[in-house]
Coordinates of C-alpha atoms in Angstrom, one line a residue:
M1 CA 36.5 71.7 -4.4
R2 CA 38.4 68.7 -3.0
I3 CA 38.0 65.0 -3.7
Y4 CA 37.2 62.9 -0.7
I5 CA 39.7 60.0 -0.1
P6 CA 39.3 57.7 2.9
P7 CA 42.2 58.4 5.2
A8 CA 43.3 54.8 5.7
S9 CA 42.7 53.7 2.1
P10 CA 45.6 51.7 0.6
F11 CA 44.4 52.8 -2.9
K12 CA 44.8 56.6 -2.5
K13 CA 46.8 57.0 -5.7
S14 CA 44.4 54.9 -7.7
L15 CA 41.4 56.8 -6.4
R16 CA 43.0 60.1 -7.3
N17 CA 43.9 58.8 -10.8
S18 CA 40.3 57.7 -11.1
V19 CA 39.2 61.3 -10.7
K20 CA 41.8 62.6 -13.2
E21 CA 40.7 59.9 -15.6
G22 CA 37.1 60.9 -15.1
I23 CA 37.9 64.5 -15.9
T24 CA 39.6 63.6 -19.2
A25 CA 36.8 61.3 -20.1
E26 CA 34.2 64.0 -19.3
V27 CA 36.0 66.4 -21.8
V28 CA 35.4 63.8 -24.5
I29 CA 31.8 63.1 -23.5
R30 CA 30.8 66.8 -23.4
I31 CA 32.4 67.5 -26.8
L32 CA 30.5 64.6 -28.3
D33 CA 27.2 65.3 -26.5
Y34 CA 27.1 69.0 -27.4
Y35 CA 28.8 69.3 -30.7
L36 CA 28.3 66.0 -32.6
I37 CA 25.0 67.1 -34.1
P38 CA 26.5 70.6 -35.1
F39 CA 29.4 68.7 -36.7
A40 CA 26.9 66.5 -38.6
L41 CA 25.0 69.5 -39.9
F42 CA 28.3 71.0 -41.0
L43 CA 29.1 67.8 -42.9
G44 CA 25.8 68.2 -44.7
A45 CA 23.5 65.9 -42.8
Q46 CA 19.8 65.9 -43.4
D47 CA 17.2 65.1 -40.7
R48 CA 17.2 61.4 -41.3
Y49 CA 20.9 61.2 -40.9
I50 CA 20.6 63.0 -37.5
G51 CA 18.2 60.3 -36.4
L52 CA 20.6 57.6 -37.5
L53 CA 23.5 59.3 -35.8
V54 CA 21.7 59.2 -32.5
A55 CA 19.8 55.9 -33.0
T56 CA 22.5 53.5 -34.3
P57 CA 25.0 53.8 -31.4
N58 CA 22.2 53.3 -28.9
L59 CA 21.1 50.1 -30.6
V60 CA 24.6 48.6 -31.1
A61 CA 25.7 49.5 -27.6
S62 CA 22.6 47.8 -26.2
F63 CA 23.7 44.5 -27.8
I64 CA 27.3 45.0 -27.0
L65 CA 26.3 45.1 -23.3
F66 CA 25.8 41.3 -23.5
A67 CA 29.5 40.9 -24.6
T68 CA 30.8 42.6 -21.5
P69 CA 31.2 39.4 -19.4
F70 CA 33.0 37.6 -22.2
V71 CA 35.4 40.5 -22.7
V72 CA 36.3 40.6 -19.0
H73 CA 36.7 36.8 -19.0
K74 CA 39.0 37.0 -22.1
F75 CA 41.3 39.6 -20.4
K76 CA 41.0 37.9 -17.0
S77 CA 41.3 41.4 -15.5
R78 CA 39.0 44.3 -15.1
L79 CA 41.7 46.9 -15.4
K80 CA 43.2 45.4 -18.6
T81 CA 39.7 45.4 -20.1
I82 CA 39.3 49.1 -19.3
I83 CA 42.7 50.1 -20.6
A84 CA 42.2 48.1 -23.9
C85 CA 38.8 49.6 -24.6
I86 CA 40.1 53.2 -23.9
G87 CA 42.9 52.6 -26.3
L88 CA 40.5 51.4 -29.0
Q89 CA 38.4 54.5 -28.3
C90 CA 41.3 56.7 -29.1
L91 CA 41.7 55.0 -32.4
A92 CA 38.0 55.4 -33.2
L93 CA 38.1 59.1 -32.5
T94 CA 41.2 59.8 -34.7
P95 CA 39.5 59.6 -38.1
L96 CA 37.0 62.3 -37.1
I97 CA 39.5 65.0 -37.9
F98 CA 39.6 63.9 -41.6
L99 CA 35.8 63.8 -42.2
P100 CA 35.6 67.5 -43.3
F101 CA 37.7 66.5 -46.4
I102 CA 35.4 63.6 -47.4
P103 CA 32.3 64.4 -49.5
F104 CA 28.7 63.8 -48.3
P105 CA 27.2 61.2 -47.7
P106 CA 30.2 58.9 -47.2
N107 CA 31.5 61.3 -44.5
M108 CA 28.2 60.8 -42.5
M109 CA 28.3 57.1 -42.8
L110 CA 31.8 57.1 -41.5
L111 CA 30.8 59.4 -38.6
I112 CA 27.9 57.1 -37.6
G113 CA 30.2 54.1 -37.7
L114 CA 33.0 55.7 -35.7
I115 CA 30.6 57.0 -33.0
T116 CA 28.9 53.6 -32.8
I117 CA 32.3 52.0 -32.2
F118 CA 33.3 54.6 -29.6
R119 CA 30.0 54.4 -27.6
S120 CA 30.0 50.6 -27.8
L121 CA 33.5 50.4 -26.3
G122 CA 32.3 52.8 -23.6
T123 CA 29.4 50.5 -22.8
I124 CA 31.9 47.7 -22.2
I125 CA 34.0 49.9 -19.9
G126 CA 31.2 50.7 -17.5
P127 CA 30.6 47.5 -15.5
P128 CA 34.3 46.6 -14.9
W129 CA 35.2 50.2 -14.1
G130 CA 32.4 50.5 -11.5
S131 CA 33.3 47.1 -10.0
L132 CA 37.0 47.9 -9.8
V133 CA 36.7 51.4 -8.3
S134 CA 34.1 50.2 -5.8
D135 CA 36.6 47.6 -4.6
Y136 CA 39.0 50.4 -3.8
L137 CA 36.6 51.7 -1.2
P138 CA 34.8 50.3 1.9
M139 CA 31.1 50.2 1.5
D140 CA 30.4 53.1 4.0
K141 CA 32.8 55.4 2.1
R142 CA 31.6 54.9 -1.5
G143 CA 28.8 57.5 -1.5
R144 CA 31.0 60.3 -0.3
Y145 CA 33.8 59.5 -2.7
F146 CA 31.6 59.1 -5.8
G147 CA 29.6 62.2 -4.8
S148 CA 32.7 64.4 -4.6
R149 CA 34.1 62.8 -7.7
S150 CA 30.8 63.6 -9.6
Q151 CA 30.9 67.2 -8.6
I152 CA 34.4 67.7 -9.8
I153 CA 33.8 65.9 -13.1
G154 CA 30.6 67.9 -13.5
V155 CA 32.5 71.2 -13.2
A156 CA 35.0 69.9 -15.7
G157 CA 32.1 69.2 -18.1
I158 CA 30.7 72.7 -17.8
T159 CA 34.2 74.2 -18.3
T160 CA 34.7 72.0 -21.4
G161 CA 31.4 73.2 -22.9
I162 CA 32.2 76.8 -22.3
I163 CA 35.7 76.6 -23.9
A164 CA 34.5 74.5 -26.8
G165 CA 31.6 77.0 -27.5
L166 CA 34.0 79.9 -27.4
L167 CA 36.4 78.1 -29.7
L168 CA 33.7 77.4 -32.3
F169 CA 32.4 80.9 -32.0
I170 CA 35.8 82.5 -32.6
L171 CA 37.0 80.2 -35.3
K172 CA 33.8 79.8 -37.3
P173 CA 34.4 83.1 -39.3
V174 CA 37.9 81.8 -40.2
S175 CA 37.0 78.2 -40.9
E176 CA 34.2 76.2 -39.3
G177 CA 35.9 73.0 -40.5
L178 CA 39.1 73.9 -38.8
S179 CA 37.3 74.7 -35.5
F180 CA 35.8 71.2 -35.5
I181 CA 39.2 69.6 -36.3
I182 CA 40.8 71.4 -33.3
L183 CA 37.8 70.3 -31.1
F184 CA 38.2 66.7 -32.0
M185 CA 42.0 66.8 -31.6
I186 CA 41.3 68.0 -28.0
A187 CA 39.0 65.0 -27.6
I188 CA 41.6 62.6 -28.9
L189 CA 44.3 64.0 -26.6
S190 CA 42.0 63.9 -23.6
R191 CA 41.1 60.3 -24.2
T192 CA 44.8 59.5 -24.6
G193 CA 45.3 61.1 -21.2
S194 CA 42.6 58.7 -19.9
F195 CA 44.5 55.8 -21.3
F196 CA 47.7 56.6 -19.4
L197 CA 45.9 57.6 -16.2
S198 CA 44.1 54.3 -16.2
K199 CA 47.4 52.4 -16.5
K200 CA 48.5 54.0 -13.2
M201 CA 45.6 52.5 -11.4
V202 CA 46.1 49.3 -9.3
D203 CA 44.5 46.1 -10.5
I204 CA 42.8 43.8 -7.9
D205 CA 42.3 40.1 -8.4
H206 CA 38.7 39.4 -9.3
K207 CA 37.9 35.8 -8.6
L208 CA 34.4 36.1 -10.0
I209 CA 35.3 36.8 -13.6
P210 CA 32.2 36.0 -15.6
D211 CA 32.1 33.2 -18.1
F212 CA 29.4 31.8 -20.3
S213 CA 27.7 29.9 -17.5
S214 CA 27.4 33.0 -15.3
F215 CA 26.2 35.0 -18.3
T216 CA 23.4 32.4 -18.9
K217 CA 22.6 32.5 -15.3
S218 CA 22.3 36.3 -15.4
Y219 CA 19.8 36.0 -18.3
H220 CA 17.5 33.8 -16.1
I221 CA 18.0 36.2 -13.2
F222 CA 16.8 39.1 -15.3
L223 CA 13.8 37.1 -16.6
A224 CA 12.9 36.2 -13.0
H225 CA 12.9 39.9 -12.2
F226 CA 11.0 40.8 -15.3
K227 CA 8.3 38.3 -14.4
N228 CA 7.7 40.5 -11.4
K229 CA 5.0 42.7 -12.7
N230 CA 6.1 45.7 -10.6
F231 CA 9.6 45.6 -12.0
A232 CA 8.3 44.9 -15.5
K233 CA 5.9 47.9 -15.5
F234 CA 8.7 50.1 -14.2
T235 CA 11.1 49.0 -17.0
I236 CA 8.4 49.5 -19.7
Y237 CA 7.6 52.9 -18.3
V238 CA 11.2 54.2 -18.3
A239 CA 11.8 52.7 -21.8
G240 CA 8.6 54.4 -23.0
T241 CA 9.7 57.7 -21.6
T242 CA 13.1 57.3 -23.2
L243 CA 11.5 56.5 -26.6
A244 CA 9.3 59.6 -26.4
T245 CA 12.3 61.8 -25.3
Q246 CA 14.8 60.6 -27.9
M247 CA 12.2 61.0 -30.6
A248 CA 12.5 64.8 -30.2
Y249 CA 15.5 65.8 -28.2
P250 CA 18.2 65.4 -31.0
F251 CA 16.2 67.9 -33.1
L252 CA 16.4 70.6 -30.5
S253 CA 20.0 71.1 -31.6
V254 CA 18.9 71.1 -35.2
W255 CA 16.2 73.7 -34.5
M256 CA 18.6 76.0 -32.7
L257 CA 21.3 75.9 -35.3
R258 CA 19.3 75.6 -38.5
E259 CA 16.0 77.4 -37.8
M260 CA 17.1 79.9 -35.1
N261 CA 20.6 80.4 -36.5
L262 CA 22.0 80.7 -33.0
N263 CA 25.7 81.3 -32.7
Y264 CA 27.8 78.7 -30.7
I265 CA 27.8 80.9 -27.6
L266 CA 24.0 80.8 -27.3
Y267 CA 23.8 77.2 -28.4
T268 CA 26.3 76.1 -25.8
S269 CA 24.5 78.2 -23.1
V270 CA 21.2 76.4 -23.7
H271 CA 22.9 73.0 -23.3
L272 CA 24.9 74.0 -20.3
A273 CA 21.9 75.4 -18.5
S274 CA 20.5 71.9 -18.2
T275 CA 23.8 70.5 -17.0
V276 CA 24.3 73.2 -14.3
A277 CA 20.8 72.8 -13.1
G278 CA 21.2 69.0 -12.8
I279 CA 24.4 69.4 -10.7
I280 CA 22.7 71.7 -8.3
A281 CA 19.6 69.6 -8.1
F282 CA 21.1 66.1 -7.6
P283 CA 21.9 66.3 -3.9
I284 CA 18.5 68.0 -3.2
W285 CA 16.6 65.2 -5.0
G286 CA 18.8 62.6 -3.3
K287 CA 17.7 63.7 0.2
H288 CA 14.0 63.7 -0.8
I289 CA 14.3 60.3 -2.4
D290 CA 15.7 58.9 0.9
I291 CA 12.7 60.3 2.7
L292 CA 9.8 59.8 0.2
G293 CA 11.0 56.9 -1.9
S294 CA 12.0 56.6 -5.5
V295 CA 8.6 55.9 -7.0
S296 CA 7.0 58.8 -5.2
I297 CA 9.5 61.2 -6.7
Q298 CA 9.4 59.6 -10.1
K299 CA 5.6 59.8 -10.4
R300 CA 5.6 63.5 -9.4
V301 CA 8.3 64.6 -11.8
S302 CA 7.0 62.5 -14.7
W303 CA 4.1 65.0 -15.1
F304 CA 6.6 67.8 -15.5
I305 CA 8.7 65.9 -18.1
A306 CA 5.8 66.2 -20.6
V307 CA 5.9 70.0 -20.3
I308 CA 9.5 70.2 -21.5
P309 CA 8.9 70.0 -25.3
L310 CA 6.0 72.4 -24.9
L311 CA 8.4 74.9 -23.5
W312 CA 10.7 74.4 -26.6
I313 CA 7.7 75.3 -28.7
L314 CA 6.7 78.3 -26.6
F315 CA 10.3 79.7 -26.7
R316 CA 11.0 78.6 -30.2
N317 CA 12.3 82.0 -31.3
F318 CA 13.7 83.2 -28.0
S319 CA 17.1 81.9 -27.0
F320 CA 17.0 83.1 -23.4
G321 CA 13.6 81.4 -23.1
L322 CA 15.2 78.2 -24.2
I323 CA 17.9 78.6 -21.6
A324 CA 15.1 78.9 -18.9
A325 CA 13.4 75.9 -20.4
E326 CA 16.6 73.8 -20.1
I327 CA 17.2 74.9 -16.5
Y328 CA 13.7 73.6 -15.8
S329 CA 14.6 70.4 -17.8
G330 CA 17.8 69.9 -15.9
L331 CA 16.0 70.2 -12.5
I332 CA 13.3 67.7 -13.5
W333 CA 15.5 65.1 -15.2
A334 CA 17.8 65.1 -12.3
G335 CA 15.0 63.9 -10.1
F336 CA 13.7 61.4 -12.6
N337 CA 17.2 59.8 -13.4
L338 CA 18.2 59.6 -9.7
S339 CA 14.9 58.0 -8.7
T340 CA 15.2 55.5 -11.6
S341 CA 18.6 54.3 -10.6
N342 CA 17.6 54.0 -6.9
F343 CA 14.5 52.0 -7.8
I344 CA 16.7 49.5 -9.7
Y345 CA 19.2 49.2 -6.9
N346 CA 16.4 48.6 -4.4
S347 CA 14.8 46.0 -6.7
C348 CA 17.8 43.8 -7.3
S349 CA 20.1 42.2 -4.7
S350 CA 23.8 43.0 -4.7
Q351 CA 24.6 39.7 -6.3
E352 CA 22.1 40.3 -9.2
R353 CA 22.5 44.0 -9.7
V354 CA 25.2 44.1 -12.4
N355 CA 23.5 41.5 -14.5
C356 CA 20.0 43.1 -14.1
L357 CA 21.5 46.5 -15.1
I358 CA 22.9 45.0 -18.3
F359 CA 19.5 43.7 -19.4
Y360 CA 17.7 46.8 -18.2
N361 CA 20.1 49.0 -20.1
F362 CA 19.6 46.8 -23.2
I363 CA 15.8 47.5 -23.1
N364 CA 16.3 51.2 -22.5
G365 CA 19.0 51.5 -25.2
S366 CA 16.7 49.7 -27.6
A367 CA 14.0 52.3 -26.8
A368 CA 16.4 55.1 -27.4
F369 CA 17.2 53.6 -30.8
L370 CA 13.5 53.3 -31.7
G371 CA 12.8 56.8 -30.5
A372 CA 15.6 58.5 -32.5
S373 CA 14.8 56.4 -35.6
L374 CA 11.2 57.2 -35.4
G375 CA 12.0 60.9 -34.9
G376 CA 14.2 60.9 -38.0
F377 CA 11.4 59.4 -40.0
L378 CA 8.5 61.5 -38.6
V379 CA 10.3 64.8 -39.1
N380 CA 10.0 64.2 -42.9
V381 CA 6.4 63.2 -43.0
L382 CA 4.6 65.1 -40.2
P383 CA 2.4 68.1 -41.1
R384 CA 3.9 71.5 -40.2
F385 CA 2.9 73.0 -36.9
L386 CA 3.6 76.7 -36.6
G387 CA 5.5 76.4 -39.8
S388 CA 7.8 73.5 -39.0
P389 CA 7.7 69.7 -38.8
I390 CA 10.2 69.8 -36.0
L391 CA 7.7 71.7 -33.9
S392 CA 5.2 69.0 -34.8
L393 CA 7.7 66.4 -33.5
F394 CA 8.1 68.4 -30.2
L395 CA 4.3 68.4 -29.7
L396 CA 4.0 64.7 -30.5
S397 CA 6.7 63.9 -28.0
A398 CA 4.9 65.9 -25.3
M399 CA 1.7 64.0 -25.9
L400 CA 3.4 60.7 -25.9
R401 CA 5.2 61.4 -22.6
L402 CA 1.8 62.3 -21.1
L403 CA 0.1 59.2 -22.3
I404 CA 2.9 57.0 -21.0
D405 CA 2.6 58.7 -17.6
L406 CA -1.2 58.3 -17.5
F407 CA -1.3 54.6 -18.5
I408 CA 1.8 53.0 -17.1
A409 CA 3.4 55.1 -14.3
R410 CA 0.6 54.6 -11.8
H411 CA 0.8 50.8 -12.0
F412 CA 4.2 50.1 -10.3
T413 CA 4.8 50.7 -6.6
E414 CA 7.6 51.5 -4.2
I415 CA 9.8 48.7 -2.9
R416 CA 10.8 50.3 0.4
K417 CA 8.4 50.4 3.3
D418 CA 10.1 53.0 5.5
I419 CA 9.0 56.0 3.5
R420 CA 6.8 59.0 4.2
Q421 CA 3.9 60.5 2.2
A422 CA 3.8 64.0 0.8
T423 CA 1.7 66.1 -1.5
V424 CA 3.2 67.9 -4.4
R425 CA 2.9 71.2 -2.5
Q426 CA 4.8 69.8 0.5
L427 CA 7.5 68.4 -1.8
L428 CA 7.8 71.7 -3.6
L429 CA 8.1 73.7 -0.3
S430 CA 10.7 71.3 1.0
M431 CA 12.7 71.4 -2.3
L432 CA 12.7 75.2 -2.0
G433 CA 13.8 75.1 1.6
F434 CA 10.8 76.7 3.2
T435 CA 9.6 73.6 5.2
P436 CA 12.4 71.0 4.8
L437 CA 11.6 67.4 5.4
S438 CA 13.8 65.2 7.6
G439 CA 13.5 61.7 9.1
R440 CA 10.8 59.2 8.3
T441 CA 8.2 59.8 10.9
N442 CA 4.6 60.8 10.2
E443 CA 5.1 64.4 11.2
W444 CA 6.5 67.2 9.0
D445 CA 9.3 69.3 10.2
T446 CA 8.4 73.0 10.1
E447 CA 11.8 74.4 10.9
A448 CA 14.7 74.6 8.6
T449 CA 17.5 72.1 9.2
A450 CA 21.1 72.9 9.2

């Protein structure tokens, strides 16, 4: 698998270093995404602490988004902002290796604080990184570069998950604490690699460094879009779906490790199933979004999102069933997430897009905080379903996802006009390759395209 670099680009080295930096960053992200909750359980965390571990970074990072323009203005450089934040992330990760030697609950409070700092710094990195790397590329070459980059980084993430799962599986009989220490040392070294790779990238003068006045203007720009009922209903719908999802998803890991007693090989396999399915599905969904529109895809997959927690309940004692459920989940969420981002890009002009994304992410991050906090509370008060309050939480999440879809999803409409109509059956046949769709005319293609 090769990275696409525009032949005449003067920033070839920076683009290659951006890929290498992305790989090292993905190592850290996958370690934290897959193994942070297992680490918290090892430290002695109860369900309410799991909720706080997921909720608190989301809330703080949502507010930190508003500081991004000020940070870039302070450094007067997008690249310097990126390098400084990555360096601080390395410092935030380092104390994790000492947490096994600190008693509970202080170790959990430190873990929550350190992860909150790490994720908040990552929130600041996002906008200037995207802005800088986009400037390395002409507009008509960005899609191909970022597409190939995402595939390479996705493979790195899968590889990281496999290696980390094997490491924990092999070392757990010796010392589970040691296995986590080694895992986080790998994360620290990887993020340090990101630091030095970022320093090799070329900075580009950015004349539009945001200041307070532009930030104030962005606030009014967002409100102007939010007054648009279509955009507002879309934002509320996605935030509601996020709340319902985060209410239950963190406790899937708790269920697998504490109730099913899965080893780290099976635990990792369940999580990787979703990631692999998403990587495969993204280009397929992308083609259909181009033809049918973002809203058409989103409304169709939203029904299937409500089924995911029900599959967790159905396969609650069957690890290979959970793997199949997460394959299904990865396929569905790939369509939902891709259609969501495309709707936002189509709704906001290029001049307004970054600022609108900041406020949109604030609302969605706040919803993630509320969902995880609510889940941490409800898991201690809900009546047992099939012998466990966690299963009650899964059932409640499915019901809430369905209600959000029924009462909100139908009320916002597609921005684009050059789209086609399709039934669920036609979409499914096209996704499977039996009767692929192409173009934007009123007729369906009945022959497979190359």
